[in-house]
Amino acid sequence: MAGKGGSDAKNGAAERLLHALAAEFPTLHDRESLLASPEFLARFGKGDGTPLEDGEQRSATKALNRLIADGGVAEVLWPRGHSSKVQLPEQGLIAVSVNLGTLREERLAWEVSREGPEPSQERIVQEVIARSRTWIADNLENGQLPILLTNASIIHGSNAFDILITASYRNPYALLRYTREVVQIINHVAGTHTMLVAQSYGFPDFSLT
């Protein structure tokens, strides 16, 4: 019975932790700032935002450590674009349209011999990433990155585009030139539409941290 009670207490602490993370969204926390956040204090403390007592602090810290160790919560490194060490304050999106007809033709030809990488949208994304590494290295601005890809996703259900790339950059010209010199020249890319993000309210919005 004691073991079961201990397990219930652990699960309860983990559940409160997840609720606190959800309530704090889109603020991006490290361990220390999460433990000091109003939502966290409200759920683990007495509900009035007062600092946790030693026992409560240890319980909360253990719950957080367990979730991270179990994979329920992941810790990631993410560049803070406005940092003086990063200096990539702007965000942009590159919507990529794929010529599915020519991609299908190449795949049919590939299926005969199955030599080389399989033609797919995944391969296009992999080529974008590989070409991006070379382009960034060749276009450093006084040793600083001109652009940094933060995500590349294959999109289903859209008639307008098939792949969506998100990036952080220092000036719009770098994003536009990157799109022209890297993304548009990849085989089966039918077109691109570059969008500059005016304001972001979702993760990771560092203006709210």
Tab-separated table of C-alpha atoms in Angstrom:
chain	number	residue	atom	x	y	z
A	1	MET	CA	0.000	0.000	0.000
A	2	ALA	CA	2.808	2.363	0.800
A	3	GLY	CA	4.382	1.615	-2.547
A	4	LYS	CA	1.143	2.330	-4.374
A	5	GLY	CA	0.676	5.553	-2.449
A	6	GLY	CA	4.190	6.645	-3.357
A	7	SER	CA	3.495	5.882	-7.003
A	8	ASP	CA	0.251	7.891	-6.915
A	9	ALA	CA	2.090	10.830	-5.364
A	10	LYS	CA	4.739	10.697	-8.093
A	11	ASN	CA	2.105	10.579	-10.824
A	12	GLY	CA	0.250	13.462	-9.220
A	13	ALA	CA	3.396	15.586	-9.106
A	14	ALA	CA	4.151	14.795	-12.753
A	15	GLU	CA	0.586	15.702	-13.764
A	16	ARG	CA	0.788	19.044	-11.957
A	17	LEU	CA	4.107	19.713	-13.660
A	18	LEU	CA	2.646	19.075	-17.123
A	19	HIS	CA	-0.313	21.331	-16.353
A	20	ALA	CA	2.096	24.072	-15.308
A	21	LEU	CA	4.077	23.702	-18.538
A	22	ALA	CA	0.881	23.904	-20.591
A	23	ALA	CA	-0.364	26.959	-18.694
A	24	GLU	CA	2.973	28.745	-19.151
A	25	PHE	CA	2.937	28.239	-22.942
A	26	PRO	CA	4.324	29.885	-25.057
A	27	THR	CA	6.985	31.003	-22.580
A	28	LEU	CA	10.146	28.960	-23.044
A	29	HIS	CA	11.594	27.870	-19.701
A	30	ASP	CA	14.784	26.353	-18.419
A	31	ARG	CA	14.586	24.254	-15.242
A	32	GLU	CA	15.160	27.155	-12.872
A	33	SER	CA	12.673	29.550	-14.466
A	34	LEU	CA	10.008	26.830	-14.625
A	35	LEU	CA	10.399	26.076	-10.920
A	36	ALA	CA	9.957	29.801	-10.193
A	37	SER	CA	7.066	30.424	-12.602
A	38	PRO	CA	3.679	31.581	-11.242
A	39	GLU	CA	1.770	28.581	-12.636
A	40	PHE	CA	4.286	26.152	-11.195
A	41	LEU	CA	4.175	27.794	-7.755
A	42	ALA	CA	0.386	27.817	-7.858
A	43	ARG	CA	0.228	24.069	-8.494
A	44	PHE	CA	3.034	22.885	-6.199
A	45	GLY	CA	2.756	25.500	-3.467
A	46	LYS	CA	-0.166	26.904	-1.585
A	47	GLY	CA	-1.794	28.539	-4.584
A	48	ASP	CA	-0.834	32.109	-3.670
A	49	GLY	CA	2.474	32.217	-5.529
A	50	THR	CA	4.632	32.085	-2.400
A	51	PRO	CA	8.003	30.314	-2.725
A	52	LEU	CA	8.031	26.588	-2.179
A	53	GLU	CA	9.169	25.142	1.100
A	54	ASP	CA	12.195	22.857	1.029
A	55	GLY	CA	10.144	19.660	0.898
A	56	GLU	CA	7.900	20.997	-1.839
A	57	GLN	CA	10.927	22.174	-3.807
A	58	ARG	CA	12.548	18.740	-3.595
A	59	SER	CA	9.323	17.025	-4.648
A	60	ALA	CA	8.879	19.323	-7.620
A	61	THR	CA	12.495	18.978	-8.706
A	62	LYS	CA	12.305	15.182	-8.506
A	63	ALA	CA	9.100	15.156	-10.561
A	64	LEU	CA	10.742	17.309	-13.234
A	65	ASN	CA	13.869	15.121	-13.268
A	66	ARG	CA	11.732	11.979	-13.647
A	67	LEU	CA	9.778	13.392	-16.581
A	68	ILE	CA	12.996	14.372	-18.332
A	69	ALA	CA	14.649	11.011	-17.620
A	70	ASP	CA	11.555	9.101	-18.808
A	71	GLY	CA	11.309	11.142	-22.003
A	72	GLY	CA	7.946	12.711	-21.126
A	73	VAL	CA	9.550	16.147	-21.229
A	74	ALA	CA	12.538	16.887	-23.447
A	75	GLU	CA	15.280	19.411	-22.920
A	76	VAL	CA	16.464	21.007	-26.152
A	77	LEU	CA	19.044	23.583	-27.142
A	78	TRP	CA	17.426	26.433	-29.050
A	79	PRO	CA	19.169	29.591	-30.261
A	80	ARG	CA	17.863	32.825	-28.797
A	81	GLY	CA	17.682	34.933	-31.897
A	82	HIS	CA	17.895	38.289	-30.127
A	83	SER	CA	20.979	37.297	-28.147
A	84	SER	CA	24.075	39.375	-28.910
A	85	LYS	CA	25.910	36.087	-29.467
A	86	VAL	CA	23.398	34.831	-32.031
A	87	GLN	CA	22.018	37.991	-33.680
A	88	LEU	CA	19.376	36.295	-35.814
A	89	PRO	CA	16.342	38.229	-34.570
A	90	GLU	CA	14.004	37.777	-37.544
A	91	GLN	CA	11.863	34.774	-38.449
A	92	GLY	CA	10.768	33.615	-41.876
A	93	LEU	CA	8.881	30.835	-43.627
A	94	ILE	CA	9.647	29.256	-46.982
A	95	ALA	CA	6.714	27.378	-48.519
A	96	VAL	CA	7.949	24.896	-51.110
A	97	SER	CA	5.817	23.421	-53.889
A	98	VAL	CA	6.969	20.051	-55.232
A	99	ASN	CA	6.371	18.851	-58.782
A	100	LEU	CA	4.728	15.592	-57.788
A	101	GLY	CA	4.495	14.473	-61.419
A	102	THR	CA	8.242	14.502	-62.098
A	103	LEU	CA	8.914	13.092	-58.624
A	104	ARG	CA	6.572	10.179	-59.388
A	105	GLU	CA	8.283	9.564	-62.727
A	106	GLU	CA	11.707	9.431	-61.066
A	107	ARG	CA	10.380	7.046	-58.451
A	108	LEU	CA	8.947	4.697	-61.087
A	109	ALA	CA	12.328	4.639	-62.812
A	110	TRP	CA	14.082	4.083	-59.482
A	111	GLU	CA	11.881	1.088	-58.643
A	112	VAL	CA	13.320	-0.816	-61.616
A	113	SER	CA	16.868	-0.901	-60.227
A	114	ARG	CA	16.435	0.556	-56.722
A	115	GLU	CA	19.886	2.094	-56.958
A	116	GLY	CA	20.681	5.232	-54.993
A	117	PRO	CA	18.404	7.078	-52.566
A	118	GLU	CA	14.656	6.646	-52.929
A	119	PRO	CA	13.030	9.640	-54.666
A	120	SER	CA	10.680	11.210	-52.134
A	121	GLN	CA	9.788	14.453	-50.424
A	122	GLU	CA	11.904	13.274	-47.498
A	123	ARG	CA	14.918	13.173	-49.812
A	124	ILE	CA	14.169	16.740	-50.935
A	125	VAL	CA	14.190	17.865	-47.288
A	126	GLN	CA	17.479	16.028	-46.711
A	127	GLU	CA	18.991	17.764	-49.725
A	128	VAL	CA	17.790	21.143	-48.467
A	129	ILE	CA	19.544	20.496	-45.157
A	130	ALA	CA	22.760	19.282	-46.806
A	131	ARG	CA	22.917	22.229	-49.222
A	132	SER	CA	22.093	24.631	-46.388
A	133	ARG	CA	25.159	23.579	-44.402
A	134	THR	CA	27.435	24.357	-47.348
A	135	TRP	CA	25.685	27.645	-48.189
A	136	ILE	CA	25.830	28.901	-44.605
A	137	ALA	CA	29.513	28.022	-44.306
A	138	ASP	CA	30.252	29.857	-47.574
A	139	ASN	CA	28.238	32.946	-46.636
A	140	LEU	CA	29.333	33.780	-43.103
A	141	GLU	CA	29.139	37.511	-42.377
A	142	ASN	CA	32.265	38.434	-40.402
A	143	GLY	CA	32.164	34.976	-38.871
A	144	GLN	CA	28.446	35.204	-38.026
A	145	LEU	CA	25.655	33.021	-39.374
A	146	PRO	CA	23.513	34.712	-42.045
A	147	ILE	CA	20.613	32.292	-41.491
A	148	LEU	CA	19.717	29.271	-39.397
A	149	LEU	CA	17.083	26.668	-40.253
A	150	THR	CA	14.918	25.903	-37.240
A	151	ASN	CA	12.498	23.407	-38.790
A	152	ALA	CA	11.583	21.673	-42.041
A	153	SER	CA	8.238	19.886	-42.323
A	154	ILE	CA	6.429	17.884	-44.986
A	155	ILE	CA	2.855	19.138	-45.198
A	156	HIS	CA	-0.175	17.053	-46.176
A	157	GLY	CA	-3.581	18.492	-46.992
A	158	SER	CA	-2.377	21.709	-48.625
A	159	ASN	CA	-2.906	22.503	-52.305
A	160	ALA	CA	-0.541	25.475	-52.091
A	161	PHE	CA	2.683	23.864	-50.889
A	162	ASP	CA	4.195	20.553	-49.828
A	163	ILE	CA	7.167	21.478	-47.598
A	164	LEU	CA	7.414	24.279	-45.043
A	165	ILE	CA	10.798	25.543	-43.853
A	166	THR	CA	11.209	27.922	-40.920
A	167	ALA	CA	14.357	29.948	-40.390
A	168	SER	CA	15.916	32.662	-38.264
A	169	TYR	CA	17.936	35.346	-40.042
A	170	ARG	CA	19.583	38.728	-39.604
A	171	ASN	CA	18.161	40.563	-42.622
A	172	PRO	CA	15.520	39.710	-45.242
A	173	TYR	CA	18.036	39.767	-48.083
A	174	ALA	CA	19.835	36.747	-46.593
A	175	LEU	CA	16.584	34.756	-46.446
A	176	LEU	CA	15.601	35.674	-49.999
A	177	ARG	CA	19.058	34.915	-51.407
A	178	TYR	CA	19.182	31.621	-49.503
A	179	THR	CA	15.820	30.630	-50.980
A	180	ARG	CA	16.968	31.496	-54.490
A	181	GLU	CA	20.417	29.888	-54.277
A	182	VAL	CA	19.583	26.770	-52.248
A	183	VAL	CA	15.934	25.772	-52.236
A	184	GLN	CA	14.826	26.779	-55.721
A	185	ILE	CA	17.597	24.854	-57.511
A	186	ILE	CA	16.762	21.467	-55.960
A	187	ASN	CA	15.321	18.910	-58.337
A	188	HIS	CA	11.494	18.651	-58.346
A	189	VAL	CA	11.014	21.995	-56.546
A	190	ALA	CA	8.307	23.651	-58.639
A	191	GLY	CA	8.209	26.940	-56.750
A	192	THR	CA	8.691	28.720	-53.457
A	193	HIS	CA	6.889	31.420	-51.532
A	194	THR	CA	8.930	33.281	-48.930
A	195	MET	CA	7.137	34.919	-46.006
A	196	LEU	CA	8.571	37.222	-43.365
A	197	VAL	CA	7.026	36.692	-39.918
A	198	ALA	CA	5.883	40.034	-38.507
A	199	GLN	CA	4.992	38.756	-35.024
A	200	SER	CA	5.125	35.313	-33.420
A	201	TYR	CA	2.967	34.366	-30.450
A	202	GLY	CA	3.797	30.668	-30.239
A	203	PHE	CA	6.719	28.520	-29.167
A	204	PRO	CA	9.482	29.539	-29.204
A	205	ASP	CA	8.549	33.222	-28.715
A	206	PHE	CA	11.498	34.537	-26.750
A	207	SER	CA	9.979	37.996	-26.328
A	208	LEU	CA	7.750	36.424	-23.672
A	209	THR	CA	10.542	34.802	-21.664
